[in-house]
Tab-separated table of C-alpha atoms in Angstrom:
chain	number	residue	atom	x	y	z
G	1	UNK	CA	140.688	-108.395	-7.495
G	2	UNK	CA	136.830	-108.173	-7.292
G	3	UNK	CA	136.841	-104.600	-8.131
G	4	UNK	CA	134.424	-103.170	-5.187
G	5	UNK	CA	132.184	-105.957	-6.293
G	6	UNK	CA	131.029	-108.367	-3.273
G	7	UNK	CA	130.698	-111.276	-3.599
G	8	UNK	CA	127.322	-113.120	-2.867
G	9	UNK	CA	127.283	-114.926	0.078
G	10	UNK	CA	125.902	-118.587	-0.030
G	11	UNK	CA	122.046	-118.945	0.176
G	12	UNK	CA	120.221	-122.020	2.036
G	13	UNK	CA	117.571	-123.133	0.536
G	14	UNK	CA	114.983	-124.013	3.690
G	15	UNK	CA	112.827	-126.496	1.748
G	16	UNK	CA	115.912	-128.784	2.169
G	17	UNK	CA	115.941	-128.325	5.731
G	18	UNK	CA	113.968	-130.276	7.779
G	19	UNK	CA	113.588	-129.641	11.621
G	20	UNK	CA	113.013	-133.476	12.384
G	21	UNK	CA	116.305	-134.101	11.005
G	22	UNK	CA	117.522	-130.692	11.267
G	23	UNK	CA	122.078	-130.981	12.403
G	24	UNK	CA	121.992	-133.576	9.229
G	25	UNK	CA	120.202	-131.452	6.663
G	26	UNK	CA	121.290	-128.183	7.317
G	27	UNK	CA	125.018	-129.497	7.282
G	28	UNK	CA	124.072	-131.228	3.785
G	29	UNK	CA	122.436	-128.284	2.326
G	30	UNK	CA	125.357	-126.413	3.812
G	31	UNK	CA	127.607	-128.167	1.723
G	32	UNK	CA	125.506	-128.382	-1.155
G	33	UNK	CA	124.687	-124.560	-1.265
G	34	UNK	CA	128.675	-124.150	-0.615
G	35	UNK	CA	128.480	-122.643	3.037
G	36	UNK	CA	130.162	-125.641	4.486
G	37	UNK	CA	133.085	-126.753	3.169
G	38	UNK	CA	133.590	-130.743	2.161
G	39	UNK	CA	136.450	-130.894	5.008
G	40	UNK	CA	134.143	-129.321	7.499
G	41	UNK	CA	131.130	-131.449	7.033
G	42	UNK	CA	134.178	-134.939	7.345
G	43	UNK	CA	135.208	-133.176	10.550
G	44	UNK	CA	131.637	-133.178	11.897
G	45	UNK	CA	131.029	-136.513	10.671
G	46	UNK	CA	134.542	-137.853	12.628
G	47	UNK	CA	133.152	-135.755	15.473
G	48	UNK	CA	129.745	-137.052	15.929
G	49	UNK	CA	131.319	-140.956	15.495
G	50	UNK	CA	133.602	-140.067	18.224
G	51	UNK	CA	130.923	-138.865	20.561
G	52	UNK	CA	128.616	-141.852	19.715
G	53	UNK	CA	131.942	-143.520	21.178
G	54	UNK	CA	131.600	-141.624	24.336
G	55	UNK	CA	127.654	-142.075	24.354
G	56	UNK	CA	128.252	-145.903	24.698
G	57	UNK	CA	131.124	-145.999	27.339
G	58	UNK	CA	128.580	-143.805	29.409
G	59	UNK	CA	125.591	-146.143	28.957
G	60	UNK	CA	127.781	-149.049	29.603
G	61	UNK	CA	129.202	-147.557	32.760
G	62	UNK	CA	132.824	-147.863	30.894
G	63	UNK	CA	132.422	-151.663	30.627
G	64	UNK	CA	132.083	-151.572	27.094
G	65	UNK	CA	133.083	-149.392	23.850
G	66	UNK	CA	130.129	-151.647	22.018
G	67	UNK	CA	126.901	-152.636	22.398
G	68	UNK	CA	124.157	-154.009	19.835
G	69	UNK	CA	123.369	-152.674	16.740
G	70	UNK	CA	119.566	-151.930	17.653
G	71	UNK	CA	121.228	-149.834	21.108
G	72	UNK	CA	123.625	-148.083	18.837
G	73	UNK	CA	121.163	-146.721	16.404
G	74	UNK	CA	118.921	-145.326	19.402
G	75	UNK	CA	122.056	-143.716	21.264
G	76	UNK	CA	122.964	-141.796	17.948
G	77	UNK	CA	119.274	-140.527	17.753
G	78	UNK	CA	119.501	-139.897	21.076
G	79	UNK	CA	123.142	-137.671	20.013
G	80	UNK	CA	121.061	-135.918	17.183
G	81	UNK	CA	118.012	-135.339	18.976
G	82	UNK	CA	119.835	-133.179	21.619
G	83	UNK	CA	122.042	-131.098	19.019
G	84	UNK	CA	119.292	-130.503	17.389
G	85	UNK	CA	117.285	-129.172	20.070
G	86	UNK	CA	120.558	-126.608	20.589
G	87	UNK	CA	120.111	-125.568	17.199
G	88	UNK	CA	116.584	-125.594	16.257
G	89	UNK	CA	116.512	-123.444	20.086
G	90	UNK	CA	118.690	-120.254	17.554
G	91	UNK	CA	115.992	-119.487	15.679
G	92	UNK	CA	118.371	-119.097	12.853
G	93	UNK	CA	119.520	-121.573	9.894
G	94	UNK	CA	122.977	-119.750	9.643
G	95	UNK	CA	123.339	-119.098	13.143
G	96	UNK	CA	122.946	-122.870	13.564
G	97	UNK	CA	124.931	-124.201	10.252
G	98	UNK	CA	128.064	-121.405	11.883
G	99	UNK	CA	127.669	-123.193	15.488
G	100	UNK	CA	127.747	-126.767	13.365
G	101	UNK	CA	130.871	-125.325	11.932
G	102	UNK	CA	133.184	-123.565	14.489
G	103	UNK	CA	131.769	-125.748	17.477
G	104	UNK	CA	132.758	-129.832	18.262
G	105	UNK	CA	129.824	-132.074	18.450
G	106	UNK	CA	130.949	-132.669	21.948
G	107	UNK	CA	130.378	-129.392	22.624
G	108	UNK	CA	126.925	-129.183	20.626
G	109	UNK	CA	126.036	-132.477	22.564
G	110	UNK	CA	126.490	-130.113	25.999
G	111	UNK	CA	124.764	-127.504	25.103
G	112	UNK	CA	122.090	-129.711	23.028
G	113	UNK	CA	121.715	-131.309	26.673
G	114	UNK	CA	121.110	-127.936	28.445
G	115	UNK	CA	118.414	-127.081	25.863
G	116	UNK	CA	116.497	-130.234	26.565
G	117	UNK	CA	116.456	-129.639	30.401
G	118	UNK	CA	115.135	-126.251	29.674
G	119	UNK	CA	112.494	-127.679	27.243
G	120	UNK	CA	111.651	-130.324	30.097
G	121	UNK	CA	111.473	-127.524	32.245
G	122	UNK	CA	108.677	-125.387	30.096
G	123	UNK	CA	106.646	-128.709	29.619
G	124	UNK	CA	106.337	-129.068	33.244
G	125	UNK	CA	105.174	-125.245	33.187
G	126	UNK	CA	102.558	-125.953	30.634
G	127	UNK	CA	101.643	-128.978	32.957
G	128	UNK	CA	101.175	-126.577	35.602
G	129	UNK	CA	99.185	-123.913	33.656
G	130	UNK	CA	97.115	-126.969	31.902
G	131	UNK	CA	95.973	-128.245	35.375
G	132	UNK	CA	95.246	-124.974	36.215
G	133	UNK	CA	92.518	-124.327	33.403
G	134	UNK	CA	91.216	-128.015	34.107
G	135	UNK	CA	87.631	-128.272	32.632
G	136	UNK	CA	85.773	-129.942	35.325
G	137	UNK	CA	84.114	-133.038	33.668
G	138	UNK	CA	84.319	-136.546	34.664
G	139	UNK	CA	85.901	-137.730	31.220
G	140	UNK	CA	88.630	-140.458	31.643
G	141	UNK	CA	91.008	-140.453	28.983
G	142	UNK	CA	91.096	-136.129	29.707
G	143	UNK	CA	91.916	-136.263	33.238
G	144	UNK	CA	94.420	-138.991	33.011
G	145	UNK	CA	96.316	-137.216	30.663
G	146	UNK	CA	96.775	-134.395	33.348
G	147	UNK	CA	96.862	-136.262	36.203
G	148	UNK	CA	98.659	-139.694	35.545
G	149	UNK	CA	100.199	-140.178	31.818
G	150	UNK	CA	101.597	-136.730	31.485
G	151	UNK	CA	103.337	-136.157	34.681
G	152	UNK	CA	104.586	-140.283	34.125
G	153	UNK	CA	106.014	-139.361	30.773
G	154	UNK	CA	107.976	-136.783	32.196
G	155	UNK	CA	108.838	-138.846	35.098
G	156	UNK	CA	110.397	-141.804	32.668
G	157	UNK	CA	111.857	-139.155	30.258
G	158	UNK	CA	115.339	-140.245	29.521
G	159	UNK	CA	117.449	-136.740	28.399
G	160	UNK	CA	120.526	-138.825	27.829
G	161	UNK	CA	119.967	-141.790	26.220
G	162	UNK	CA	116.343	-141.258	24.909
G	163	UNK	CA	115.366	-137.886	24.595
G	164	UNK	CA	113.729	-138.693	21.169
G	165	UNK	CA	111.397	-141.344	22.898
G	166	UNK	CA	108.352	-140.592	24.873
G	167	UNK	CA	108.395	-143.863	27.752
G	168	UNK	CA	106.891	-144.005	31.604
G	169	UNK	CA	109.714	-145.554	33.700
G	170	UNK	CA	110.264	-149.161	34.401
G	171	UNK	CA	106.587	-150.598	36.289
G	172	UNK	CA	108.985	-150.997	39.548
G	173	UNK	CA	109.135	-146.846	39.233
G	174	UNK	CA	105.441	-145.951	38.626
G	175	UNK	CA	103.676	-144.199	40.811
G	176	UNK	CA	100.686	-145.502	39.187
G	177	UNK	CA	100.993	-149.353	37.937
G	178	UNK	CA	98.822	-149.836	35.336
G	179	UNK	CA	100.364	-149.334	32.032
G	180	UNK	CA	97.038	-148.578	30.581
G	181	UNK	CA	97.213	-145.131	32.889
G	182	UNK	CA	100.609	-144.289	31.328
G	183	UNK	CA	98.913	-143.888	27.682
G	184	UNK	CA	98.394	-140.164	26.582
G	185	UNK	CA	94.973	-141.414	24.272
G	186	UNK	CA	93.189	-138.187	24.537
G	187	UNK	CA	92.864	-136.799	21.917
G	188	UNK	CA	93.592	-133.077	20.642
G	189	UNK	CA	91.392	-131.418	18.323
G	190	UNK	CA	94.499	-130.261	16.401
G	191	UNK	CA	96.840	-133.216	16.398
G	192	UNK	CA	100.792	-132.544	17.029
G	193	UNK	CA	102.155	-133.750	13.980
G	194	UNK	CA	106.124	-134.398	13.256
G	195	UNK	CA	107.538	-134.039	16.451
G	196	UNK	CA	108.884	-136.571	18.826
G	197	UNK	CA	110.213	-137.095	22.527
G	198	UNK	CA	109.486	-133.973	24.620
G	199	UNK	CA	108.990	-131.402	21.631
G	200	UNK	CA	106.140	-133.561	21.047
G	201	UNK	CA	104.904	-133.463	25.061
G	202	UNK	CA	105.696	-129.822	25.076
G	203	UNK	CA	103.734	-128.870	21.916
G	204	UNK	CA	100.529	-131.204	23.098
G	205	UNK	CA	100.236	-129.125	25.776
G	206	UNK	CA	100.463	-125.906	24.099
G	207	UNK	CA	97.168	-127.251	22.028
G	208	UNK	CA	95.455	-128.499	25.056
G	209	UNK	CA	96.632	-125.309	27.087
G	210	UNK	CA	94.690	-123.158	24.350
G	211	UNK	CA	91.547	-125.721	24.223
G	212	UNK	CA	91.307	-125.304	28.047
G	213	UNK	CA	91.493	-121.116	28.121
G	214	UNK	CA	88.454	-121.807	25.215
G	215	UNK	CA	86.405	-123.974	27.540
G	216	UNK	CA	86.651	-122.349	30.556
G	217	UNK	CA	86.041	-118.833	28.769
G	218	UNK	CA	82.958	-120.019	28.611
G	219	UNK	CA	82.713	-121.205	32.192
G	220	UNK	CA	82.567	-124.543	33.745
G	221	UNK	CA	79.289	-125.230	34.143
G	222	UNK	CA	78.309	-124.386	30.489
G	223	UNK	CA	80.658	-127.193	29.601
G	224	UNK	CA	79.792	-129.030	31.957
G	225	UNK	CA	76.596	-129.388	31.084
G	226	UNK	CA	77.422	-129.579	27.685
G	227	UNK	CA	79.205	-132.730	28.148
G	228	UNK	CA	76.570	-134.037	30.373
G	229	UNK	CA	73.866	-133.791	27.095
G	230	UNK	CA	76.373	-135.538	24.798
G	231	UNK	CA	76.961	-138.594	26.836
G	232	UNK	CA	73.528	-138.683	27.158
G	233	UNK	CA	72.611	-138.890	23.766
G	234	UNK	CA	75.514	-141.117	23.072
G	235	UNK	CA	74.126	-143.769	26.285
G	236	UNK	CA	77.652	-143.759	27.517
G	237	UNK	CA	78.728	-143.443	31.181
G	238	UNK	CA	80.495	-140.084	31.708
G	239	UNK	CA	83.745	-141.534	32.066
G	240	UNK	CA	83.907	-143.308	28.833
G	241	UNK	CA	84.093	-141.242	25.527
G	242	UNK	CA	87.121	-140.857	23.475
G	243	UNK	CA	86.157	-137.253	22.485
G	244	UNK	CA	87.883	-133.936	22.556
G	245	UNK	CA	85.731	-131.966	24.775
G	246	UNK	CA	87.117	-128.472	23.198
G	247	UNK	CA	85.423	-129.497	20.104
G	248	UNK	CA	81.880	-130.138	21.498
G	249	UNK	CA	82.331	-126.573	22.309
G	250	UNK	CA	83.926	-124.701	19.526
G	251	UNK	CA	81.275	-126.111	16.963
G	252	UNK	CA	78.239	-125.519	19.291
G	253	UNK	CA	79.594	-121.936	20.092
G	254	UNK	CA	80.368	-121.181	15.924
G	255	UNK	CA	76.681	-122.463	15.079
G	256	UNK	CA	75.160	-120.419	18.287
G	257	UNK	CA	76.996	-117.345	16.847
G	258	UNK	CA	76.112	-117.921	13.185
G	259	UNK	CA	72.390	-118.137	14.579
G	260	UNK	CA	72.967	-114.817	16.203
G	261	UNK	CA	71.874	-116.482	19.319
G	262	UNK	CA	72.701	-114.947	23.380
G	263	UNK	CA	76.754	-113.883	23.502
G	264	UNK	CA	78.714	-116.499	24.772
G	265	UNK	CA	75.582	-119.501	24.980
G	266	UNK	CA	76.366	-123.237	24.176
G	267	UNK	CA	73.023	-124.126	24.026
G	268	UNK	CA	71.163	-125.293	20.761
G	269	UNK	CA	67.551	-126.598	20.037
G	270	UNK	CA	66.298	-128.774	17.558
G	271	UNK	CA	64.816	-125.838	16.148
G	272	UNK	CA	68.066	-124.251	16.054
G	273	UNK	CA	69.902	-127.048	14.023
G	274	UNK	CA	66.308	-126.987	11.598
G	275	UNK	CA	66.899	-122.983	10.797
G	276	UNK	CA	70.609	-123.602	10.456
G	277	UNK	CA	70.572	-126.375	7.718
G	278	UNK	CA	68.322	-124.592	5.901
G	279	UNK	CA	70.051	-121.548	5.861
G	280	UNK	CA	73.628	-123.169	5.129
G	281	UNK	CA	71.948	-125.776	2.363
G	282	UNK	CA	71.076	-122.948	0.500
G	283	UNK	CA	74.818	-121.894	-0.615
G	284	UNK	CA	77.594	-123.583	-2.283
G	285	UNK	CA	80.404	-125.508	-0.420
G	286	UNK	CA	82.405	-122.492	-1.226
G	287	UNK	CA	80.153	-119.828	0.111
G	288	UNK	CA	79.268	-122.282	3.291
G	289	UNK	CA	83.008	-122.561	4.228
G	290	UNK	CA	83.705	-118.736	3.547
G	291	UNK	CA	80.440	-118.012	6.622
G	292	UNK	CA	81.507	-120.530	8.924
G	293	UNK	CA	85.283	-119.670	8.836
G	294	UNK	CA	83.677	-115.990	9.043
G	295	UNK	CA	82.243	-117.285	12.513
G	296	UNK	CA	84.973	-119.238	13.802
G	297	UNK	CA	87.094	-115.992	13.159
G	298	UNK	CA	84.758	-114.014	15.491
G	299	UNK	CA	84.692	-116.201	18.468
G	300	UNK	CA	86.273	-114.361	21.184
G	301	UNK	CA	87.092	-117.113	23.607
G	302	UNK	CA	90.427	-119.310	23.695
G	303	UNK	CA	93.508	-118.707	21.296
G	304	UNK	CA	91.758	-117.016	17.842
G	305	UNK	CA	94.179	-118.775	15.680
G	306	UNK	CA	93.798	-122.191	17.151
G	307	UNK	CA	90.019	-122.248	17.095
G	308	UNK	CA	90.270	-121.627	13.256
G	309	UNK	CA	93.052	-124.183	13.035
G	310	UNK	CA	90.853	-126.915	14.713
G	311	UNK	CA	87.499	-126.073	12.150
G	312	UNK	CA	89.486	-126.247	9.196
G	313	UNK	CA	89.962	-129.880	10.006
G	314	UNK	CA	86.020	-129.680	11.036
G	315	UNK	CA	84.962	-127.939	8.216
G	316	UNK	CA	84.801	-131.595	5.644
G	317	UNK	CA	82.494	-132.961	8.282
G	318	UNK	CA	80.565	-129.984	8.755
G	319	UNK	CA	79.784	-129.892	4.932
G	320	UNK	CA	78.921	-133.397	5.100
G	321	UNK	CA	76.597	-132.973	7.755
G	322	UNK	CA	74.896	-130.048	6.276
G	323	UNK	CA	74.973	-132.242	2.643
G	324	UNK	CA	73.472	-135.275	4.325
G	325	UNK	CA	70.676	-133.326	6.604
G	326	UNK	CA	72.864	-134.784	9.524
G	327	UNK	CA	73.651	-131.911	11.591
G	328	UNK	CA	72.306	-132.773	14.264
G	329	UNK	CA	74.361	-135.387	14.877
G	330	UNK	CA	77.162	-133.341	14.853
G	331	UNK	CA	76.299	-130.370	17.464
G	332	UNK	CA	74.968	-130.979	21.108
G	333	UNK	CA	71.502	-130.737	20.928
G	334	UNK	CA	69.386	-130.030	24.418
């Protein structure tokens, strides 16, 4: 009898989940926690083996219940990396450890499949919007990733048998030949970090989705011509630097509003960068940070939360710069 006493349900403890190996540690904190019984988490370990099985007969068209050890690891990442796209897609840790529990993993493996179609789906949405909000500028490595290694990554995505690799198809395939053009190299002024395969694609373009609405808040030409002074100063061809262009702007636009200069201006003089040394030498590292994060709070153009996520990882070099009388050399001057 328990009296009218209930009794406590099992808690999971989430710093023992991790989403890049989320079916594996939820069902072992499960287990540990004592939400998941020691005969349930064998069952889903039998299960799992026995769909690997299944995984192999399909990629060896039935000619074969075994293939090499190296093909065998990747097909049971490939297994994981779709049930956990069905689970991670709940939202919930005990929604997803009850589905792990009352559900086969041939039947997570179904619906893990459906969720990565409908994740493949969104990315080529964001690929969409992305183009859409194009910043005009004649930068290589930026319109390659929208035009050419993007849309080939998607093209070469394997849901099957490699959903948790990112690979252009086979060169016979490619719309475009050269590998080189298949490389996603630009780079994002907030790196995706810990996801793989199309989480990874879809999550890049989130970032670069929110750098874009920044950028052309501020209209095409100002960037434009933005970019146009920095490759000038640099003595490189238009075409040719590896730099995120959303940053040019975000740090010129949180210096131009710190200066109180014209709403919604780019543009900085030397003057400008003189007045704004000064001013930020005078006051510790702490104080320095807590104006400038101050500024990149109040800039009203892009996504408000990613423009303070991309100066915090700015904010060591700014201090530098302003330590070292080297601001200039980080702001577009002209």
């Amino acid at each position: 009898m328990n009296y009218g006493i209930e009794r406590k349900q099992p808690e999971l403890n989430p710093k023992n989940i991790r989403n890049s190996a989320y079916l594996s540690s939820l069902a072992e904190e499960g287990v540990r926690c004592g939400a998941m019984t020691g005969e349930e988490y064998q069952n889903l370990q039998f299960g799992l083996y026995k769909q690997l099985g299944e995984m192999i007969s399909m990629y060896t068209q039935g000619e074969s219940t075994s293939v090499m050890a190296e093909t065998a690891s990747e097909l049971a990442l490939a297994l994981t990396y779709n049930i956990d796209a069905y689970l991670l897609s709940l939202g919930n840790h005990y929604t997803a450890l009850e589905e792990i529990r009352t559900k086969t993993p041939d039947v997570l493996y179904v619906k893990g499949l459906q969720s990565v179609k409908l994740l493949v789906f969104e990315t080529t949405s964001l690929l969409v919007k992305a183009r859409r909000m194009r910043v005009n500028v004649p930068n290589y490595e930026y319109n390659n990733a929208l035009d050419t290694a993007i849309p080939e990554l998607l093209r070469g995505y394997d849901i099957k048998f490699a959903p948790h690799r990112l690979n252009p198809p086979p060169e016979r395939k490619r719309r475009n030949r050269r590998y080189k053009d298949t490389m996603l190299d630009y780079p994002l002024a907030v790196p995706v970090v810990g996801a793989i395969g199309i989480h990874y694609l879809k999550s890049y373009l989130i970032n670069l989705c929110s750098e874009n609405k920044f950028c052309l808040d501020f209209g095409q030409l100002a960037i434009a011509s933005l970019y146009k002074r920095f490759c000038d100063v640099l003595g490189e061809s238009y075409d040719a630097p590896i730099v995120n262009i959303y940053t040019l702007a975000l740090l010129n636009a949180l210096f131009a509003d710190y200066l109180k200069k014209e709403h919604g201006t780019l543009a900085l003089t030397d003057d400008d960068i003189d007045v704004a040394q000064k001013l930020l030498l005078s006051f510790s590292p702490e104080e320095r940070a807590s104006i400038l994060r101050k500024c990149a709070a109040r800039l009203y153009c892009g996504d408000t939360d990613y423009n303070i996520r991309a100066f915090e990882r700015l904010l060591p070099a700014v201090n530098n710069a302003i330590e070292n009388n080297a601001l200039g050399r980080l702001l577009v001057v002209g």
